[in-house]
Tab-separated table of C-alpha atoms in Angstrom:
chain	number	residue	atom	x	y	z
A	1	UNK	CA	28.028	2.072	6.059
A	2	UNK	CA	27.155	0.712	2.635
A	3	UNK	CA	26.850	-2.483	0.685
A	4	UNK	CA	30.532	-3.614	-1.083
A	5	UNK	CA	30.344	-4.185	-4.734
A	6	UNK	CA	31.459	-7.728	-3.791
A	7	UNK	CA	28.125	-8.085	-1.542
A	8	UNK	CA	25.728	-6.531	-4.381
A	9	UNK	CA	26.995	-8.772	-6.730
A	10	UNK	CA	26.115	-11.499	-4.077
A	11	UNK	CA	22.707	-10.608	-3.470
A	12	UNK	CA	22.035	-10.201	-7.763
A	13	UNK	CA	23.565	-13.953	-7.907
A	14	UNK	CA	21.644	-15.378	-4.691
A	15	UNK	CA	18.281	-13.753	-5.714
A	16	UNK	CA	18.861	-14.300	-9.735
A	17	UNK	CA	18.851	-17.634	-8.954
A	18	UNK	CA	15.924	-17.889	-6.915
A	19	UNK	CA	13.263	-16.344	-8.976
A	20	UNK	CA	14.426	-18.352	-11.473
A	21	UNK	CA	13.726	-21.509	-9.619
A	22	UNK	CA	10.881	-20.361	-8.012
A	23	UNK	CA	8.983	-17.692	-10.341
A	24	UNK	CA	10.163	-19.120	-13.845
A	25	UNK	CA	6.187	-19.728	-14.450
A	26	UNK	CA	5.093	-16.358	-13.575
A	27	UNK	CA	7.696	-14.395	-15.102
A	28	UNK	CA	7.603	-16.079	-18.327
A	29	UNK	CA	3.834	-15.628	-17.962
A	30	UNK	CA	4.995	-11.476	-17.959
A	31	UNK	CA	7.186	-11.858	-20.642
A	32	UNK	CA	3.828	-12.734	-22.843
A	33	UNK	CA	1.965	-9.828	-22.344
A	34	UNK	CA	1.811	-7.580	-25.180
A	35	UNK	CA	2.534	-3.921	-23.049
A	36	UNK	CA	5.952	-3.369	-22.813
A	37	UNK	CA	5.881	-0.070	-21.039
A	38	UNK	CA	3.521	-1.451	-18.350
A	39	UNK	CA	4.690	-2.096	-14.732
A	40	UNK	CA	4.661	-5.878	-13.539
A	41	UNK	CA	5.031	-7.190	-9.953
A	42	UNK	CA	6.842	-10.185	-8.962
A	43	UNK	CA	5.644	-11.197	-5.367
A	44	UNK	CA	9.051	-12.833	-3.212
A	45	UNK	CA	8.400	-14.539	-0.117
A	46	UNK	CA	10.682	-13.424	2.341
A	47	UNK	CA	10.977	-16.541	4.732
A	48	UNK	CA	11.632	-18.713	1.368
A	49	UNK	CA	14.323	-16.398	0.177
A	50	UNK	CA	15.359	-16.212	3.740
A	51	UNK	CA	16.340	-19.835	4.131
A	52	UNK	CA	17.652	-20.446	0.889
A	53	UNK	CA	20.823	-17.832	2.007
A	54	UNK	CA	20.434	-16.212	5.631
A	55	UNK	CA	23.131	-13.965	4.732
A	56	UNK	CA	20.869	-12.246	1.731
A	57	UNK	CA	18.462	-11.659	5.049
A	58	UNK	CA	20.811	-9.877	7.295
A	59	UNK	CA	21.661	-7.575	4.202
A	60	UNK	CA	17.844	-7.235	3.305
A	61	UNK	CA	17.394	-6.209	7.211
A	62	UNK	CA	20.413	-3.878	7.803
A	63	UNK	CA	20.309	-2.175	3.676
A	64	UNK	CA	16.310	-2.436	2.820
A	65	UNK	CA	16.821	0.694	0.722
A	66	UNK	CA	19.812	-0.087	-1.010
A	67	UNK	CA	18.740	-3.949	-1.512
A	68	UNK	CA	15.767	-3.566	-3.040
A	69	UNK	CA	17.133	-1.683	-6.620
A	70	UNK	CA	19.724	-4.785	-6.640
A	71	UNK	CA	16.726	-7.129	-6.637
A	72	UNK	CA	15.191	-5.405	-9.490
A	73	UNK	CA	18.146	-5.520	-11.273
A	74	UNK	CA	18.737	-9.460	-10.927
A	75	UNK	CA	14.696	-10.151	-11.564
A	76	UNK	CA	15.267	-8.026	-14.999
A	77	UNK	CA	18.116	-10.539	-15.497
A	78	UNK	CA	16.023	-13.224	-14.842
A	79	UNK	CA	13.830	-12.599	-17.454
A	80	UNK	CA	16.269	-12.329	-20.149
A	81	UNK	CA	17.579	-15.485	-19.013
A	82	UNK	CA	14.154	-17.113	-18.959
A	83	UNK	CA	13.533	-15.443	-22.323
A	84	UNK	CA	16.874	-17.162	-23.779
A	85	UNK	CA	15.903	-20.157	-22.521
A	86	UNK	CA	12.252	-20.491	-23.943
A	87	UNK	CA	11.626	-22.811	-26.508
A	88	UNK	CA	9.675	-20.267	-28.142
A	89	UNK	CA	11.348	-17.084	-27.885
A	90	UNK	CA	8.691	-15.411	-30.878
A	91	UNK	CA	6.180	-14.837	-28.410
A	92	UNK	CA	7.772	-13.216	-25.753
A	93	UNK	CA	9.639	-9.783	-25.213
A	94	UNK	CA	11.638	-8.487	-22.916
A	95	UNK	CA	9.850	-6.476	-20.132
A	96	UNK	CA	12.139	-3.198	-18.464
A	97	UNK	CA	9.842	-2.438	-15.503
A	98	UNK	CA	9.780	-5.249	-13.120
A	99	UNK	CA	9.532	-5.193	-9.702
A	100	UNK	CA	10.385	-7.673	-6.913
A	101	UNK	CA	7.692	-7.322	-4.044
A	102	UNK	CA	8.728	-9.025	-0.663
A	103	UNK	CA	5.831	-10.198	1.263
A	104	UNK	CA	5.641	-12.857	4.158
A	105	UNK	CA	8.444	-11.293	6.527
A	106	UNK	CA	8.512	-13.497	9.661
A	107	UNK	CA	5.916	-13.233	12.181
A	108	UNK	CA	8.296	-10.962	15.493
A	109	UNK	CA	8.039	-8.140	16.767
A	110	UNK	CA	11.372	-6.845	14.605
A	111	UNK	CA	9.534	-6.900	11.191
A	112	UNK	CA	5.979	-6.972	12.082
A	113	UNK	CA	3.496	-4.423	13.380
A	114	UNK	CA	0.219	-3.800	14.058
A	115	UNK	CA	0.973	0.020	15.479
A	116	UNK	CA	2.164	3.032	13.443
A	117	UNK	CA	5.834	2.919	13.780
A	118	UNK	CA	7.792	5.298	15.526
A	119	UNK	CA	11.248	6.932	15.044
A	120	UNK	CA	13.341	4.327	16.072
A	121	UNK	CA	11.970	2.167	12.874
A	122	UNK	CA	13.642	4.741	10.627
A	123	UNK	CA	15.262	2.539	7.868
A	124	UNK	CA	13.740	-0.792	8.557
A	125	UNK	CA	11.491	-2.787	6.354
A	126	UNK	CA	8.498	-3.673	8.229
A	127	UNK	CA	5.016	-5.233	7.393
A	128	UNK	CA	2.108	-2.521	9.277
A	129	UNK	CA	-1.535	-3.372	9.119
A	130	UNK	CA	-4.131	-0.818	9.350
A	131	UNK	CA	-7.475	0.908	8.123
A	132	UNK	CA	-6.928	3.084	4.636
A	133	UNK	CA	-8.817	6.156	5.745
A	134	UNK	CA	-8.154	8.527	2.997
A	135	UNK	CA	-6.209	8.203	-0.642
A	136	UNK	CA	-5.062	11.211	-2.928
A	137	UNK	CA	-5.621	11.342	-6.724
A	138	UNK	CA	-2.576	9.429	-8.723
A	139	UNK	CA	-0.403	12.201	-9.933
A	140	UNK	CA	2.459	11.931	-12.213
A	141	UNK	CA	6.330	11.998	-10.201
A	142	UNK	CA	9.503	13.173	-11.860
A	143	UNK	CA	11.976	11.008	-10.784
A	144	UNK	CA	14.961	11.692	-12.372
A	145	UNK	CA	16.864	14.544	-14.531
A	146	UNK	CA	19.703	14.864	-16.709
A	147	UNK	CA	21.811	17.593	-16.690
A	148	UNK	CA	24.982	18.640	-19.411
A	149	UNK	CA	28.380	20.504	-18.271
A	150	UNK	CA	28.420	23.505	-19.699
A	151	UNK	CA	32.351	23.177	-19.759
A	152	UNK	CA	33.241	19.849	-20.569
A	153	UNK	CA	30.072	18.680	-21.833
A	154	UNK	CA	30.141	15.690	-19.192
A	155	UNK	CA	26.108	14.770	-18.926
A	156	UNK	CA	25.035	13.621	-15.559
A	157	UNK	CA	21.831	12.204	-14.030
A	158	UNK	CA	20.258	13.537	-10.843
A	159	UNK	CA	17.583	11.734	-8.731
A	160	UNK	CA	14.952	13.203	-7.121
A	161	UNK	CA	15.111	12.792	-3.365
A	162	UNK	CA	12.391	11.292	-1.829
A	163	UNK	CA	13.506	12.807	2.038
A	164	UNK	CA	12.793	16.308	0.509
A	165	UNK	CA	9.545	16.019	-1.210
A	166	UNK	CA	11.286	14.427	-4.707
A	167	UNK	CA	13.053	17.956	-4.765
A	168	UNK	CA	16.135	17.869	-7.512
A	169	UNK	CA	18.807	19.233	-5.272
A	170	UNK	CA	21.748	20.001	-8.182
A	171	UNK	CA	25.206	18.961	-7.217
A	172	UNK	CA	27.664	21.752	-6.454
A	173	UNK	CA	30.322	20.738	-8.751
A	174	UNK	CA	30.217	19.013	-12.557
A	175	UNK	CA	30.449	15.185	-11.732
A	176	UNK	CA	33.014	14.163	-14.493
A	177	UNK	CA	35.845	11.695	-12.814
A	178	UNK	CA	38.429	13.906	-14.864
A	179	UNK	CA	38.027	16.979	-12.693
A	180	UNK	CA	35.927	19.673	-14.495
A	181	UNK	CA	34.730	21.016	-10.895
A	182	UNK	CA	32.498	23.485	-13.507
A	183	UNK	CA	29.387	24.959	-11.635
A	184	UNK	CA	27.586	25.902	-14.633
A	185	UNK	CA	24.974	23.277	-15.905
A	186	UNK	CA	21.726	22.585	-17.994
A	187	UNK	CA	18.833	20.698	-17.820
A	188	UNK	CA	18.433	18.303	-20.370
A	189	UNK	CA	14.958	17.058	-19.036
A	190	UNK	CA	11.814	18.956	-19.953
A	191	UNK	CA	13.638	21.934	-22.372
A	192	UNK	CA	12.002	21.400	-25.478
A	193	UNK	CA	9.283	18.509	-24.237
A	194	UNK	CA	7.482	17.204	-21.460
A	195	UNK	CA	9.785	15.406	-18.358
A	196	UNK	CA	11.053	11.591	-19.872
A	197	UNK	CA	11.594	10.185	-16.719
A	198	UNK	CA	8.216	9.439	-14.706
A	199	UNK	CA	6.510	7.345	-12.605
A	200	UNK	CA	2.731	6.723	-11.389
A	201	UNK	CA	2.230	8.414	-7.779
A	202	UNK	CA	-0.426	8.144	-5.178
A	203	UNK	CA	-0.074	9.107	-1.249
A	204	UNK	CA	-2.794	7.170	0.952
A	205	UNK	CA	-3.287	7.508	4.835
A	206	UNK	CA	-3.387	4.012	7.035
A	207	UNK	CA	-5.091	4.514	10.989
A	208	UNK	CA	-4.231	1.659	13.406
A	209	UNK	CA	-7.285	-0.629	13.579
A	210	UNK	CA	-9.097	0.025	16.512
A	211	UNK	CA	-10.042	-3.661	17.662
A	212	UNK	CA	-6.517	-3.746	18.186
A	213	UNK	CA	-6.461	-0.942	20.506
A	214	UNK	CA	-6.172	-1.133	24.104
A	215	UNK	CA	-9.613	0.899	25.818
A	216	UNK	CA	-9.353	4.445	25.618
A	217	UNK	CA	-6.651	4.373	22.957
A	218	UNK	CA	-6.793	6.872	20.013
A	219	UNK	CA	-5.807	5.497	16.498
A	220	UNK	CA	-2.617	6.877	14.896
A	221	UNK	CA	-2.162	7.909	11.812
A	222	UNK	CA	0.693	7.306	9.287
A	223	UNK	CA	1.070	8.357	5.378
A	224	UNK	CA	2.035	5.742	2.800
A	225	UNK	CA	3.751	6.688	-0.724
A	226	UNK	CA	2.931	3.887	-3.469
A	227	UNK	CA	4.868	4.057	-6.603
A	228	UNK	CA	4.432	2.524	-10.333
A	229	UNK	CA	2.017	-0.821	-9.841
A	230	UNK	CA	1.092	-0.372	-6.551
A	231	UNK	CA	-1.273	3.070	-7.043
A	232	UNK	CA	-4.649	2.389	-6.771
A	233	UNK	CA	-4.405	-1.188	-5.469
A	234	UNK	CA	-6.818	-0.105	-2.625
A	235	UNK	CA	-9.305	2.037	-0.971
A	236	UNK	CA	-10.931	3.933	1.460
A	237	UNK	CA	-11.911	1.435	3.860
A	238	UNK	CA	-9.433	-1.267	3.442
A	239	UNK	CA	-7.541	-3.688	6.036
A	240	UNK	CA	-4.449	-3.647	4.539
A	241	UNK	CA	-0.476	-4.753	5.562
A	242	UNK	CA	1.561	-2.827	3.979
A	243	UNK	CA	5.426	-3.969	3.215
A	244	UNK	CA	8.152	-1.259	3.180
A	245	UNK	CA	11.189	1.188	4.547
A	246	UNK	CA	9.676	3.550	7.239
A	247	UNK	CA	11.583	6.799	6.234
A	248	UNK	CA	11.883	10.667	7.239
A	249	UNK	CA	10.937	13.914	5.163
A	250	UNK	CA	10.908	17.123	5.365
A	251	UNK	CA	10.403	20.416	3.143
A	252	UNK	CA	12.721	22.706	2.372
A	253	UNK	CA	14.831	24.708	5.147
A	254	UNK	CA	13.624	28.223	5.713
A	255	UNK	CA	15.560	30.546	7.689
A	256	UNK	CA	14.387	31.179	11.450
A	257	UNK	CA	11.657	28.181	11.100
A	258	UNK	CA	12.164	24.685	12.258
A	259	UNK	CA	12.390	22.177	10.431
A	260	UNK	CA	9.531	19.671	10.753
A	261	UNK	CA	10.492	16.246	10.183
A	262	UNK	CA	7.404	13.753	8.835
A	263	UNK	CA	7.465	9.534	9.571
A	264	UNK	CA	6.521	7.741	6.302
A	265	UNK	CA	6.264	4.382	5.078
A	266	UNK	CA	7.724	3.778	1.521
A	267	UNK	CA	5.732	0.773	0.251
A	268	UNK	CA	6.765	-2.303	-1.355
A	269	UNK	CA	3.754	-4.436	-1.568
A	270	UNK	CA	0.130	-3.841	-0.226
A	271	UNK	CA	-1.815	-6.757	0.303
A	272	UNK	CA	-5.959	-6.081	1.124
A	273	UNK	CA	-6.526	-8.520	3.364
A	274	UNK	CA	-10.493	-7.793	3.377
A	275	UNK	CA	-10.412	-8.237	-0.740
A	276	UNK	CA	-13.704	-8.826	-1.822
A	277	UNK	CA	-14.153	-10.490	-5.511
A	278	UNK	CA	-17.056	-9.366	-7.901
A	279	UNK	CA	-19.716	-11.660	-8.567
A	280	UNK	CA	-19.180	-14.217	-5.381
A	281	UNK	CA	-21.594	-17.034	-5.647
A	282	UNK	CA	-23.450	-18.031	-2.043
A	283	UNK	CA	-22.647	-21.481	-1.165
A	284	UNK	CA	-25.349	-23.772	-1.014
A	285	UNK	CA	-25.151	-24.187	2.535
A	286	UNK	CA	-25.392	-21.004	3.313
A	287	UNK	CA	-28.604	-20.683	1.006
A	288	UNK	CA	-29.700	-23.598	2.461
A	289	UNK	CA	-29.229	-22.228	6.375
A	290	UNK	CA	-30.792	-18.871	5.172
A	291	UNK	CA	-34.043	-20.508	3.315
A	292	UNK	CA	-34.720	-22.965	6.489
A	293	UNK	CA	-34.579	-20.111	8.597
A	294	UNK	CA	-37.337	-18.223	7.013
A	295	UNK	CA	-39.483	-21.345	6.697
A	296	UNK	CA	-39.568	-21.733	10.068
A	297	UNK	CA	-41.181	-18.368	10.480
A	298	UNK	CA	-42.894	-17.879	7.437
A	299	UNK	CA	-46.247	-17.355	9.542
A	300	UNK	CA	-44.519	-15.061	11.799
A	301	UNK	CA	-41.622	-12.905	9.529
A	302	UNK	CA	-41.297	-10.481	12.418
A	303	UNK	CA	-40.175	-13.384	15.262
A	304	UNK	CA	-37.649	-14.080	12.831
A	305	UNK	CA	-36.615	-10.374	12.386
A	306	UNK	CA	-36.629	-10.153	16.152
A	307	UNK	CA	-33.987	-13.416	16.705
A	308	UNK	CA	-31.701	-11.658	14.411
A	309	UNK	CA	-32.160	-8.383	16.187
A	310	UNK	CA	-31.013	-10.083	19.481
A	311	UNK	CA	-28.415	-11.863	17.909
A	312	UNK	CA	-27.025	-8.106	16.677
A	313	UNK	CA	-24.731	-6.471	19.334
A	314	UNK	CA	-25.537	-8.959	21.942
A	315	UNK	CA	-23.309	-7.303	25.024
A	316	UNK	CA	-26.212	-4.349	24.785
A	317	UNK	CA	-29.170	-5.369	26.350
A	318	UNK	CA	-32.515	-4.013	24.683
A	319	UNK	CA	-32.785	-1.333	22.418
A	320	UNK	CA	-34.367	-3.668	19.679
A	321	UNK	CA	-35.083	-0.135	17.691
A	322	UNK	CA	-31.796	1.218	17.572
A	323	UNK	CA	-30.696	-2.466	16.366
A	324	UNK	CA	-33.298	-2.377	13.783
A	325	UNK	CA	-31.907	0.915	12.367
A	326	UNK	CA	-28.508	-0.336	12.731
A	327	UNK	CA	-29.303	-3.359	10.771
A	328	UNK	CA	-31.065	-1.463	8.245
A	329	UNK	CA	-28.201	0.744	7.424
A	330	UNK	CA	-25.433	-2.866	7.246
A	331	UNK	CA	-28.059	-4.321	5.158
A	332	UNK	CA	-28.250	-1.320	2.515
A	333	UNK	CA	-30.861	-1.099	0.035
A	334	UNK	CA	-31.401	-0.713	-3.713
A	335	UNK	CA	-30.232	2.019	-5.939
A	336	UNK	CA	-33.354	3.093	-7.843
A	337	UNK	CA	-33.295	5.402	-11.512
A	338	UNK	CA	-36.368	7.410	-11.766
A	339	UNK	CA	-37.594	8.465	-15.651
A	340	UNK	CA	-35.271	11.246	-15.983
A	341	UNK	CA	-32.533	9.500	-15.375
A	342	UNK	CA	-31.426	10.711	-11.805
A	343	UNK	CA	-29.724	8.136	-9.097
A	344	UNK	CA	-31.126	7.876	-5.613
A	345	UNK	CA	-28.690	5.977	-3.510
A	346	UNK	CA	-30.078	3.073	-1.776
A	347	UNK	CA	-27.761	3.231	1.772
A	348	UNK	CA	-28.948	5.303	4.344
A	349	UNK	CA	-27.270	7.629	6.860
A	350	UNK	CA	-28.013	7.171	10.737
A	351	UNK	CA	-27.645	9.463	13.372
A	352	UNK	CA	-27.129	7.762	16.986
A	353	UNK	CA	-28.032	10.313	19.669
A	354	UNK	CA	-27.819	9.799	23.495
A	355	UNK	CA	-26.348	10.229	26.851
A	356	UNK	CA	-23.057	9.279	27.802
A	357	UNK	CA	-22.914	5.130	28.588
A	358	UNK	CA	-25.784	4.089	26.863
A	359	UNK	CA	-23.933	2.395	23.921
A	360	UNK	CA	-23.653	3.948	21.047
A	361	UNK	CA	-19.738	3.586	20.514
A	362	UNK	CA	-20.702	0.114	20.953
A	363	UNK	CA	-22.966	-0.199	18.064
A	364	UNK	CA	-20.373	1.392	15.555
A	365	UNK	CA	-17.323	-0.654	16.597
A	366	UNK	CA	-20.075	-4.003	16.577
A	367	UNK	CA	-20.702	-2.419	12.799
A	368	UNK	CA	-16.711	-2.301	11.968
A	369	UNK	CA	-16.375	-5.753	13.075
A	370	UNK	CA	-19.021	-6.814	10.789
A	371	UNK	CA	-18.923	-4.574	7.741
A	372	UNK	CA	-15.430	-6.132	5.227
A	373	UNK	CA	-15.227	-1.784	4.550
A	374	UNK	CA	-15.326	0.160	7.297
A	375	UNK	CA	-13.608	3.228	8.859
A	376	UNK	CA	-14.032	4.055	12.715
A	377	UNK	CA	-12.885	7.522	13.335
A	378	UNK	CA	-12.829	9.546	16.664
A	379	UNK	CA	-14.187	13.109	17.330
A	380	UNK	CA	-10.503	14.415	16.778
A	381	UNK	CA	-10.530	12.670	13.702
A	382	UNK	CA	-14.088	13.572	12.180
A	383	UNK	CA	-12.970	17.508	12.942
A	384	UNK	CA	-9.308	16.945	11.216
A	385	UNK	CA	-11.588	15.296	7.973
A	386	UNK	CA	-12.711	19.009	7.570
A	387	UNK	CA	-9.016	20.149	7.244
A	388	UNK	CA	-6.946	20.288	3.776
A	389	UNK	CA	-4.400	17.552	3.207
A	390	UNK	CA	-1.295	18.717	1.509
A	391	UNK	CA	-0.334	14.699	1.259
A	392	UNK	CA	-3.682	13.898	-0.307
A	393	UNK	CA	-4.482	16.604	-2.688
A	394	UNK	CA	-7.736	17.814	-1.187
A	395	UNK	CA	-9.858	18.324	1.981
């Protein structure tokens, strides 16, 4: 079942509308910029555009896939609306690649998650949170080919599909509405130049956070495609909720194999939810709480050292020299440059070693909890880090 044209032109008018009530601001603020072949991101709220027509939500729900291009298509509207509009049209132009990113879907257990989803979640748009544990290179994606009839000279546009890798699978017969039904074509795209149609590309992998975990519980794993703005918006080490259409791939068929069918998560908008900002000025107060603290045991620096030592991990009793190594490696020291120029890193590496029980999977998830960046990983998943990652580009 697919959207009517009588429904797509519903949605275009319901969200038009909206963004330009809502957004006018922000994408007039777009229209100023001087790149025109830059991507730009228009963040919806979902529960906003939700209650201004509940029947744009059940389509958003039911057609994520197929709702998302219309909204594009209205916001680009929008802006030429917006730009007719201005009172000073001189100063803006007309921007092609804008995108609408929903955020804010409803707090329920329909549209939110906090585990990797499963197969039953195939075609819904969801909000997941997780860990970023690893992110590829951004490579450049083909998207799209054109292709000419070699008998009726019809010329035709073929998408790469996303379910099979963003393979170009060419149609069987010439698609001209008069009937050619030729089988003989040629590509148009990449014969005497470089591919025209492309699109920034970046694959990262999200782990459920452990904290969230019940005891005993290993972390799953899940890969995430971002497209166009959304490459590079984070990092190793990340909290992130990601917003997009879980979907299924799979590479090409081979005779006698079986076909093994992947779980991704096509993104929308990624939000870092442990963002920190350059240059972050300490309150007073908390200058204030940190410099009366070290008065009070400025004739006795290592009482002081020893309250914050007990104050570290307190469910482990003791062990007030592990804790001192532990703090020593959160606190991090200073990069140094020696005469000839050579770096020596100022963070340390610490090995924990001990029997069973006596707490050291205790100290790292008390140092996840802490640190904003932080991966914890389990055995299985240090030995996998070894391993090459066709979806990342590298071991």
């Amino acid at each position: 079942m697919k959207l009517s044209a009588d429904q797509v032109s519903l949605i275009g008018q319901v969200f038009e509308s909206y963004v330009l009530e809502h957004h006018r601001d922000e994408i007039l603020a777009i229209l100023r910029e001087a790149d025109d072949q830059a991507h730009y991101p228009v963040v919806v709220d979902a529960l906003t555009l939700f209650e201004t027509n509940m029947e744009i939500g059940e389509y958003f729900n039911a057609f994520p896939s197929e709702v998302l291009p219309v909204f594009d298509s209205a916001l680009r509207r929008a802006a030429l609306a917006a730009l007719q509009d201005s009172a000073d049209p001189a100063q803006l132009s007309l921007k092609q690649n804008l995108h609408a990113r929903v955020s804010g879907l409803p707090v329920c257990p329909e549209l939110t998650r906090e585990h990797i989803p499963k197969s039953k979640d195939v075609g819904h748009f969801l909000s997941v949170t997780g860990t970023v544990i690893r992110t590829s290179s951004v490579k450049v994606l083909e998207f799209e080919r054109s292709y000419i009839c070699n008998k009726c000279k019809h010329v035709f546009v073929v998408k790469a599909d996303f379910e099979q890798y963003y393979a170009f699978c060419r149609p069987a017969a010439c698609l001209n509405e008069e009937g050619c039904n030729s089988t003989k074509f040629t590509c148009l795209s990449g014969t005497t130049s470089s591919p025209t149609c492309c699109r920034d590309y970046q694959e990262i992998k999200i782990q459920e956070q452990v904290q969230r975990l019940s005891v005993g519980s290993i972390p799953r794993c899940m890969v995430v495609v971002l497209e166009d703005d959304l490459v590079d918006s984070c990092k190793s080490g990340d909290d992130i909720t990601v917003y997009g259409v879980v979907m299924q791939r799979w590479k090409p068929f081979h005779e006698g194999s079986r076909c093994d069918l992947e779980l991704v998560l096509k993104a929308n908008y990624v939000k870092v939810n442990n963002e920190q900002l350059a240059g972050v000025v300490i309150d007073e107060e908390v200058r204030k709480e940190f410099e009366d603290f070290w008065e009070r045991h400025k004739n006795d620096p290592l009482a002081g050292r020893n309250e914050i030592l007990a104050s570290l991990c307190p469910q482990v009793f003791g062990l007030y020299l592990v804790k001192l190594a532990v703090a020593m490696v959160l606190a991090g020291g200073v990069q140094r440059t020696d005469a000839a120029g050579t770096r020596t890193r100022g963070e340390s590496h610490l090995l924990l070693v001990g029997d069973p029980g006596t707490g050291k999977s205790q100290f790292l998830k008390y140092a996840v909890k802490i640190m904003p960046r932080s991966v914890l990983t389990a055995g299985i998943g240090s030995t996998s880090a070894v391993e090459a990652e066709n979806c990342c580009g590298g071991i």
